[in-house]
Short mmCIF file of C-alpha atoms and ligand atoms in Angstrom, two decimals:
data_model
loop_
_atom_site.label_atom_id
_atom_site.label_comp_id
_atom_site.label_asym_id
_atom_site.label_seq_id
_atom_site.Cartn_x
_atom_site.Cartn_y
_atom_site.Cartn_z
CA MET A 156 145.29 98.84 75.31
CA LEU A 157 142.67 96.33 74.27
CA TYR A 158 142.63 95.89 70.46
CA ALA A 159 139.93 93.22 70.13
CA THR A 160 138.02 90.61 72.05
CA ILE A 161 136.98 87.51 70.16
CA SER A 162 134.39 85.23 71.67
CA LEU A 163 134.86 81.50 71.14
CA THR A 164 131.90 79.17 71.62
CA ALA A 165 132.67 75.48 72.03
CA GLY A 166 129.55 73.47 72.87
CA GLU A 167 128.13 74.91 76.11
CA HIS A 168 131.31 76.80 76.85
CA GLN A 169 132.00 80.34 75.73
CA TYR A 170 135.13 82.33 76.49
CA PRO A 171 136.86 85.57 75.53
CA ILE A 172 140.15 85.90 73.70
CA HIS A 173 141.51 89.35 74.55
CA VAL A 174 144.15 90.77 72.18
CA GLY A 175 146.10 93.96 72.82
CA SER A 176 149.15 95.54 74.40
CA ASP A 177 149.91 96.04 78.08
CA LEU A 178 147.14 93.64 79.12
CA LEU A 179 149.01 91.41 81.56
CA SER A 180 148.82 93.67 84.55
CA ASP A 181 145.17 94.63 84.02
CA PRO A 182 143.21 92.97 86.87
CA ALA A 183 139.90 93.54 85.06
CA LEU A 184 140.84 91.09 82.29
CA ILE A 185 142.10 88.19 84.38
CA THR A 186 140.40 88.38 87.80
CA PRO A 187 136.89 87.44 86.57
CA HIS A 188 138.30 84.11 85.34
CA ILE A 189 139.88 83.02 88.63
CA GLN A 190 137.25 80.76 90.09
CA GLY A 191 138.34 80.30 93.70
CA ARG A 192 140.69 82.18 95.98
CA ARG A 193 143.76 80.24 94.78
CA ALA A 194 145.56 79.89 91.46
CA LEU A 195 148.62 78.02 90.25
CA LEU A 196 150.74 79.81 87.66
CA ILE A 197 152.44 77.22 85.45
CA SER A 198 155.24 78.65 83.34
CA ASN A 199 158.81 77.75 82.51
CA GLU A 200 162.23 78.87 83.67
CA THR A 201 162.60 81.34 80.76
CA VAL A 202 159.16 82.95 80.63
CA GLY A 203 158.20 82.82 84.31
CA PRO A 204 160.80 85.36 85.52
CA LEU A 205 159.90 87.75 82.65
CA PHE A 206 156.14 88.02 83.13
CA ALA A 207 155.12 86.43 86.44
CA PRO A 208 155.68 89.73 88.31
CA SER A 209 153.00 91.47 86.17
CA ILE A 210 150.55 88.67 86.82
CA ARG A 211 151.30 88.74 90.54
CA ARG A 212 150.49 92.46 90.53
CA ALA A 213 147.25 91.90 88.63
CA LEU A 214 146.19 89.14 91.03
CA GLU A 215 146.99 90.82 94.34
CA ASP A 216 143.84 89.43 95.94
CA VAL A 217 144.45 85.85 94.81
CA GLU A 218 146.68 83.35 96.62
CA LEU A 219 149.07 82.68 93.75
CA ASP A 220 151.24 79.57 93.76
CA GLU A 221 153.89 79.03 91.05
CA TYR A 222 155.32 76.03 89.26
CA PHE A 223 158.03 76.49 86.61
CA LEU A 224 158.84 73.70 84.16
CA PRO A 225 162.20 73.27 82.48
CA ASP A 226 162.20 74.97 79.07
CA GLY A 227 161.78 72.95 75.88
CA GLU A 228 159.66 70.63 73.77
CA ALA A 229 161.64 67.72 75.26
CA PHE A 230 159.81 68.41 78.54
CA LYS A 231 156.30 68.27 77.09
CA THR A 232 155.86 64.83 78.63
CA LEU A 233 153.59 62.89 80.94
CA ASP A 234 156.40 62.88 83.54
CA ARG A 235 156.18 66.69 83.76
CA VAL A 236 152.40 66.53 84.09
CA THR A 237 152.85 64.05 86.93
CA ASP A 238 155.32 66.47 88.57
CA ALA A 239 152.85 69.35 88.24
CA VAL A 240 150.06 67.19 89.68
CA GLU A 241 152.33 66.27 92.59
CA HIS A 242 152.92 69.98 93.19
CA LEU A 243 149.14 70.55 93.22
CA ILE A 244 148.51 67.68 95.63
CA ARG A 245 151.32 68.66 98.02
CA GLY A 246 150.05 72.26 97.92
CA GLU A 247 146.56 70.97 98.86
CA HIS A 248 145.00 72.57 95.79
CA THR A 249 141.32 71.78 95.44
CA ARG A 250 139.05 71.66 92.44
CA ASP A 251 138.51 75.42 92.88
CA THR A 252 142.12 76.24 92.02
CA THR A 253 142.56 77.91 88.63
CA ILE A 254 145.64 77.01 86.60
CA ILE A 255 147.20 79.88 84.64
CA ALA A 256 149.36 78.78 81.70
CA LEU A 257 152.01 81.43 80.99
CA GLY A 258 154.32 80.68 78.07
CA GLY A 259 154.53 79.27 74.59
CA GLY A 260 152.70 76.27 73.21
CA VAL A 261 154.77 73.82 75.24
CA VAL A 262 153.70 75.38 78.54
CA GLY A 263 150.13 75.89 77.29
CA ASP A 264 149.74 72.28 76.17
CA THR A 265 151.34 70.86 79.33
CA ALA A 266 149.52 73.16 81.77
CA GLY A 267 146.26 72.72 79.87
CA PHE A 268 146.51 68.93 80.03
CA THR A 269 147.37 69.18 83.74
CA ALA A 270 144.23 71.29 84.23
CA ALA A 271 142.19 68.73 82.29
CA VAL A 272 143.25 65.80 84.46
CA TYR A 273 143.82 67.25 87.94
CA GLN A 274 140.86 66.05 90.02
CA ARG A 275 139.08 65.41 86.71
CA GLY A 276 139.41 69.02 85.65
CA VAL A 277 140.07 72.46 87.13
CA PRO A 278 139.56 75.82 85.40
CA PHE A 279 142.45 77.29 83.46
CA VAL A 280 143.45 80.50 81.72
CA GLN A 281 145.83 80.72 78.77
CA ILE A 282 148.39 83.53 78.64
CA PRO A 283 150.40 82.75 75.49
CA THR A 284 153.75 84.51 75.04
CA THR A 285 154.96 83.26 71.64
CA LEU A 286 153.42 84.30 68.33
CA LEU A 287 152.73 80.66 67.55
CA ALA A 288 150.82 80.18 70.79
CA GLN A 289 148.98 83.51 70.37
CA VAL A 290 147.67 82.68 66.89
CA ASP A 291 147.13 78.97 67.39
CA ALA A 292 148.10 76.84 70.39
CA SER A 293 146.30 78.79 73.13
CA VAL A 294 142.99 78.90 71.26
CA GLY A 295 140.56 76.02 70.83
CA GLY A 296 141.17 73.71 73.76
CA LYS A 297 143.59 71.13 72.39
CA THR A 298 145.92 70.08 75.18
CA ALA A 299 148.50 67.31 74.93
CA VAL A 300 151.93 66.00 75.76
CA ASN A 301 154.27 63.93 73.62
CA HIS A 302 155.03 60.22 73.82
CA ALA A 303 158.44 58.92 72.74
CA LEU A 304 156.68 57.28 69.80
CA GLY A 305 154.67 60.27 68.65
CA LYS A 306 153.91 63.93 69.14
CA ASN A 307 150.81 65.03 71.11
CA MET A 308 149.79 61.39 71.55
CA ILE A 309 148.44 61.89 75.09
CA GLY A 310 145.90 64.66 75.44
CA ALA A 311 142.40 65.98 75.87
CA PHE A 312 140.08 68.58 74.45
CA TYR A 313 139.77 71.00 77.35
CA GLN A 314 138.76 74.62 76.88
CA PRO A 315 140.20 77.49 78.94
CA GLN A 316 138.12 80.11 80.77
CA ALA A 317 139.85 82.89 78.86
CA VAL A 318 142.84 83.62 76.64
CA LEU A 319 144.83 86.77 77.36
CA ILE A 320 147.11 87.78 74.48
CA ASP A 321 149.48 90.62 75.32
CA THR A 322 151.47 91.53 72.21
CA ASP A 323 154.11 93.25 74.38
CA THR A 324 155.33 89.81 75.47
CA LEU A 325 156.62 89.25 71.92
CA LYS A 326 159.31 91.92 72.38
CA SER A 327 161.59 89.46 74.18
CA LEU A 328 160.84 86.54 71.88
CA PRO A 329 163.90 85.39 69.87
CA GLU A 330 163.59 86.18 66.15
CA ARG A 331 163.68 82.52 65.12
CA GLU A 332 160.64 81.85 67.35
CA ARG A 333 158.77 84.85 65.93
CA ILE A 334 159.36 83.67 62.39
CA ALA A 335 158.17 80.19 63.34
CA GLY A 336 154.87 81.73 64.49
CA VAL A 337 154.39 83.38 61.11
CA ALA A 338 153.93 79.88 59.62
CA GLU A 339 150.64 79.50 61.52
CA VAL A 340 149.55 83.00 60.47
CA ILE A 341 150.11 82.08 56.81
CA LYS A 342 148.33 78.76 57.40
CA HIS A 343 145.15 80.55 58.48
CA GLY A 344 145.15 82.64 55.31
CA VAL A 345 145.71 79.63 53.07
CA LEU A 346 143.02 77.49 54.63
CA ALA A 347 140.24 80.02 55.21
CA ASP A 348 140.58 83.52 53.83
CA SER A 349 142.17 84.61 50.54
CA GLY A 350 141.73 88.30 51.51
CA TYR A 351 143.69 87.67 54.70
CA PHE A 352 146.38 85.83 52.69
CA GLU A 353 146.69 88.91 50.44
CA TRP A 354 146.88 91.13 53.51
CA ILE A 355 149.74 88.96 54.88
CA GLU A 356 151.52 89.22 51.51
CA ALA A 357 151.21 93.01 51.70
CA HIS A 358 152.17 93.33 55.39
CA LEU A 359 154.74 90.57 55.87
CA ASP A 360 157.60 93.00 56.36
CA GLU A 361 155.67 94.82 59.12
CA ILE A 362 154.79 91.49 60.72
CA LEU A 363 158.47 90.52 60.72
CA ALA A 364 159.37 93.97 62.11
CA GLN A 365 156.66 93.57 64.80
CA ASP A 366 154.69 96.69 63.95
CA PRO A 367 152.24 96.78 66.90
CA ALA A 368 149.04 97.55 64.94
CA VAL A 369 149.86 95.02 62.23
CA MET A 370 150.71 92.34 64.81
CA SER A 371 147.45 92.94 66.66
CA HIS A 372 145.49 92.55 63.44
CA ALA A 373 147.37 89.37 62.41
CA ILE A 374 146.80 87.80 65.83
CA ALA A 375 143.15 88.85 66.10
CA ARG A 376 142.28 87.71 62.55
CA SER A 377 144.04 84.37 63.07
CA CYS A 378 142.16 83.87 66.35
CA GLU A 379 138.86 84.75 64.64
CA ILE A 380 139.46 82.20 61.90
CA LYS A 381 140.45 79.51 64.37
CA SER A 382 137.53 80.31 66.71
CA GLU A 383 135.05 80.06 63.88
CA VAL A 384 136.36 76.62 62.85
CA VAL A 385 136.49 75.35 66.46
CA ALA A 386 132.94 76.59 67.16
CA ASP A 387 131.78 74.50 64.21
CA ASP A 388 133.69 71.34 65.13
CA GLU A 389 135.24 71.37 68.60
CA LYS A 390 136.27 67.70 68.74
CA GLU A 391 137.68 67.50 65.22
CA LYS A 392 135.07 65.20 63.73
CA GLY A 393 135.35 67.05 60.43
CA ARG A 394 136.20 70.62 59.56
CA ARG A 395 138.64 71.29 62.43
CA ALA A 396 141.09 68.91 60.73
CA LEU A 397 141.63 71.73 58.21
CA LEU A 398 143.56 73.62 60.92
CA ASN A 399 146.17 70.90 60.58
CA LEU A 400 147.08 72.05 57.08
CA GLY A 401 150.81 71.37 56.66
CA HIS A 402 150.97 69.47 59.94
CA THR A 403 151.01 65.88 58.67
CA PHE A 404 154.23 66.65 56.83
CA GLY A 405 155.41 68.99 59.60
CA HIS A 406 154.91 66.53 62.47
CA ALA A 407 156.69 63.82 60.48
CA ILE A 408 159.68 66.16 59.96
CA GLU A 409 159.77 67.07 63.66
CA SER A 410 159.52 63.45 64.67
CA ALA A 411 162.22 62.29 62.21
CA LEU A 412 164.65 65.01 63.30
CA GLY A 413 163.93 64.59 66.99
CA TYR A 414 161.76 67.13 68.80
CA GLY A 415 163.44 70.50 69.14
CA GLU A 416 165.81 70.30 66.16
CA TRP A 417 163.43 72.28 63.94
CA LEU A 418 160.88 74.49 65.65
CA HIS A 419 157.25 73.41 65.23
CA GLY A 420 156.47 76.47 63.09
CA GLU A 421 159.48 75.80 60.86
CA ALA A 422 158.22 72.29 60.21
CA VAL A 423 154.75 73.72 59.51
CA GLY A 424 156.31 76.19 57.04
CA ALA A 425 157.84 73.34 55.04
CA GLY A 426 154.63 71.36 55.54
CA LEU A 427 152.52 74.14 54.00
CA VAL A 428 154.70 74.20 50.90
CA MET A 429 154.58 70.40 50.70
CA ALA A 430 150.77 70.44 51.03
CA ALA A 431 150.58 73.04 48.26
CA ASP A 432 152.98 71.00 46.13
CA LEU A 433 150.91 67.84 46.57
CA SER A 434 147.65 69.74 45.92
CA MET A 435 149.17 70.95 42.66
CA ARG A 436 150.30 67.42 41.71
CA MET A 437 146.74 66.22 42.44
CA GLY A 438 145.44 68.77 39.96
CA MET A 439 143.51 70.57 42.72
CA LEU A 440 145.52 73.76 43.06
CA ALA A 441 146.60 76.11 40.30
CA PRO A 442 150.41 76.15 40.00
CA ALA A 443 150.37 79.96 40.34
CA ASP A 444 148.70 79.66 43.78
CA ALA A 445 151.18 76.97 44.86
CA VAL A 446 153.99 79.32 43.86
CA ARG A 447 152.41 82.19 45.84
CA ILE A 448 152.28 80.03 48.96
CA LYS A 449 155.89 78.93 48.54
CA ARG A 450 156.98 82.52 47.88
CA LEU A 451 155.32 83.81 51.05
CA VAL A 452 156.78 81.02 53.21
CA THR A 453 160.21 81.73 51.69
CA ARG A 454 159.88 85.48 52.29
CA ALA A 455 159.04 84.79 55.92
CA GLY A 456 162.40 83.05 56.26
CA LEU A 457 160.90 79.62 56.88
CA PRO A 458 162.13 76.32 55.42
CA VAL A 459 160.26 75.13 52.33
CA MET A 460 161.59 71.57 52.05
CA PRO A 461 162.21 68.69 54.44
CA PRO A 462 165.85 68.09 55.35
CA GLU A 463 167.37 65.63 52.88
CA GLY A 464 168.61 63.23 55.54
CA VAL A 465 165.14 62.39 56.89
CA ARG A 466 163.08 62.15 53.71
CA GLY A 467 163.23 58.36 53.65
CA GLN A 468 161.47 58.18 57.03
CA LEU A 469 158.71 60.70 56.42
CA ARG A 470 156.08 58.54 54.73
CA GLU A 471 156.06 55.99 57.55
CA LEU A 472 155.94 58.70 60.19
CA MET A 473 153.01 60.36 58.40
CA SER A 474 150.96 57.20 58.99
CA ARG A 475 151.23 57.77 62.74
CA ASP A 476 149.55 61.14 62.34
CA LYS A 477 146.35 61.50 64.36
CA LYS A 478 144.45 62.36 61.17
CA ALA A 479 145.20 58.90 59.80
CA SER A 480 141.99 56.91 60.18
CA ASP A 481 141.36 53.15 59.91
CA ALA A 482 140.82 53.80 56.21
CA GLY A 483 144.37 55.12 55.78
CA LEU A 484 146.16 58.41 55.44
CA ARG A 485 144.04 61.58 55.25
CA LEU A 486 145.73 64.75 54.10
CA ILE A 487 144.67 68.37 54.20
CA LEU A 488 145.13 69.79 50.74
CA VAL A 489 144.46 73.18 49.19
CA ARG A 490 141.72 73.72 46.59
CA ARG A 491 142.55 77.39 46.18
CA ILE A 492 144.10 80.03 48.45
CA GLY A 493 141.43 80.47 51.13
CA GLU A 494 139.98 76.97 50.80
CA ALA A 495 141.38 73.66 52.07
CA GLU A 496 139.85 70.20 52.25
CA VAL A 497 140.45 66.76 53.70
CA VAL A 498 141.51 64.29 51.02
CA GLU A 499 141.69 60.51 51.37
CA SER A 500 143.29 58.10 48.91
CA VAL A 501 146.13 60.27 47.70
CA PRO A 502 148.30 58.25 45.27
CA GLU A 503 151.50 57.10 46.97
CA ALA A 504 153.65 58.06 43.99
CA LEU A 505 152.54 61.69 44.31
CA ILE A 506 153.28 61.74 48.04
CA ALA A 507 156.74 60.34 47.30
CA ASP A 508 157.28 63.05 44.69
CA THR A 509 156.30 65.74 47.18
CA ILE A 510 158.54 64.35 49.89
CA GLY A 511 161.35 65.17 47.53
CA ILE A 512 162.12 62.07 45.61
CA GLY A 513 160.62 63.53 42.45
CA GLU A 514 160.92 66.94 40.85
CA GLY A 515 158.41 69.75 41.36
CA LEU A 516 157.54 72.85 43.32
CA CYS A 517 158.84 71.51 46.61
CA ALA A 518 162.17 70.43 45.12
CA ALA A 519 162.51 73.56 42.97
P1 NAD B 259 157.68 76.97 72.98
O1 NAD B 259 156.56 76.88 73.89
O2 NAD B 259 158.76 75.94 73.11
O3 NAD B 259 158.34 78.40 73.10
C1 NAD B 259 159.47 78.70 72.31
C2 NAD B 259 160.64 79.25 73.13
O4 NAD B 259 160.40 80.61 73.40
C3 NAD B 259 160.83 78.59 74.46
O5 NAD B 259 162.22 78.51 74.74
C4 NAD B 259 160.16 79.54 75.42
O6 NAD B 259 160.65 79.45 76.74
C5 NAD B 259 160.51 80.86 74.81
N1 NAD B 259 159.59 81.94 75.06
C6 NAD B 259 158.23 81.89 75.08
N2 NAD B 259 157.73 83.11 75.20
C7 NAD B 259 158.77 83.97 75.28
C8 NAD B 259 158.88 85.37 75.37
N3 NAD B 259 157.81 86.14 75.36
N4 NAD B 259 160.11 85.91 75.45
C9 NAD B 259 161.23 85.13 75.39
N5 NAD B 259 161.18 83.78 75.26
C10 NAD B 259 159.97 83.23 75.20
O7 NAD B 259 157.21 76.90 71.44
P2 NAD B 259 155.89 77.40 70.70
O8 NAD B 259 156.28 77.56 69.30
O9 NAD B 259 155.21 78.48 71.42
O10 NAD B 259 154.89 76.15 70.82
C11 NAD B 259 155.18 74.92 70.19
C12 NAD B 259 154.31 73.87 70.85
O11 NAD B 259 152.95 74.20 70.67
C13 NAD B 259 154.50 72.50 70.24
O12 NAD B 259 154.61 71.57 71.27
C14 NAD B 259 153.22 72.27 69.47
O13 NAD B 259 152.87 70.92 69.38
C15 NAD B 259 152.22 73.05 70.28
N6 NAD B 259 151.03 73.47 69.55
C16 NAD B 259 149.83 73.22 70.09
C17 NAD B 259 148.69 73.60 69.44
C18 NAD B 259 147.35 73.38 70.08
O14 NAD B 259 146.33 73.61 69.42
N7 NAD B 259 147.30 72.99 71.32
C19 NAD B 259 148.76 74.25 68.21
C20 NAD B 259 150.03 74.51 67.68
C21 NAD B 259 151.16 74.11 68.35
N1 LIG B 260 146.30 73.38 65.83
C1 LIG B 260 145.19 72.69 65.27
C2 LIG B 260 143.97 72.73 66.11
O1 LIG B 260 143.91 73.36 67.15
O2 LIG B 260 143.02 72.10 65.77
#
């Protein structure tokens, strides 16, 4: 059942984001976005066997090829893109082939980047199957793979033809992964909509219990917020950077621990609390709001502090963040719940305090 369709406009390109249950096997939602007579389904060894049969049924009239990646962030690399491109070339796929990305953010980012570079770009459709990918990664056209020296360092802005979000896919998602996705849901409330933040506070238990109507609303509202920001600033020249709230800290944690040790959403959870902590130290955010953010992240079951063993490395790793400009580190901080902003020239001593060397909200 279709719950909502959000339309995202990025420059000349406009595409639908369908949200609902039992959508995967509905030919009417996916067929219009398959450009030629062939498609390549890119998934991974975990997700492919679960949901590829539904997509095969929906695309009976399409010649559907399949390519399954190994599972894990460790495989979000250029080598795997090269492998996928080799599969496309050997299968004599032309520029009319549509790539279908079926999986979490790792598959979406890798398949999306493959679509962006194969023969200078082929159409692609996102079918996200984790909460994190449904509320964030599949929407907005950021595609990338990791380099050993930094996360998402090789990538392109490349928009899909459509995003198909079937909430039923979340039933098989491990609990830890579901909780990780909640971090990005909370992020959207903090950065753009205080009413939505309040709604998440009120409905967190139902989100964690996967109540279908509540999940559909959380996903659709998150996609609306993200779509509105992306429509305004597709290539992240300004406002889109706000969507990275918590990510400068989060990426540094992931990078220090080694990809895969903490889930991306877990690192974002701690990153949100650290961003709130620093905003409070900067005198921007009322302590009561910083406490509300920390309380919600805690209730979700997400980490709220960086692991002690890596704190010494975080500041240097933060400088490698893509938001760092020639002028130095730029951080996304919170003015009030529902409003974030890009801040340059944050005093180093305050950053050090937030990382956990000093006392404060984050360390409390
Ligand atoms: P993931 O893709 O690694 O998926 C998590 C795990 O869940 C994997 O083992 C996967 O195989 C499994 N899985 C996926 N769907 C399942 C299902 N329905 N049932 C059972 N198992 C399932 O992790 P993720 O959290 O979805 O994505 C994280 C990645 O997304 C990171 O690489 C991050 O950088 C990227 N990301 C990208 C953007 C963007 O805008 N492009 C935004 C946020 C995050
Ligand atoms: N996840 C941040 C963005 O898409 O811009």
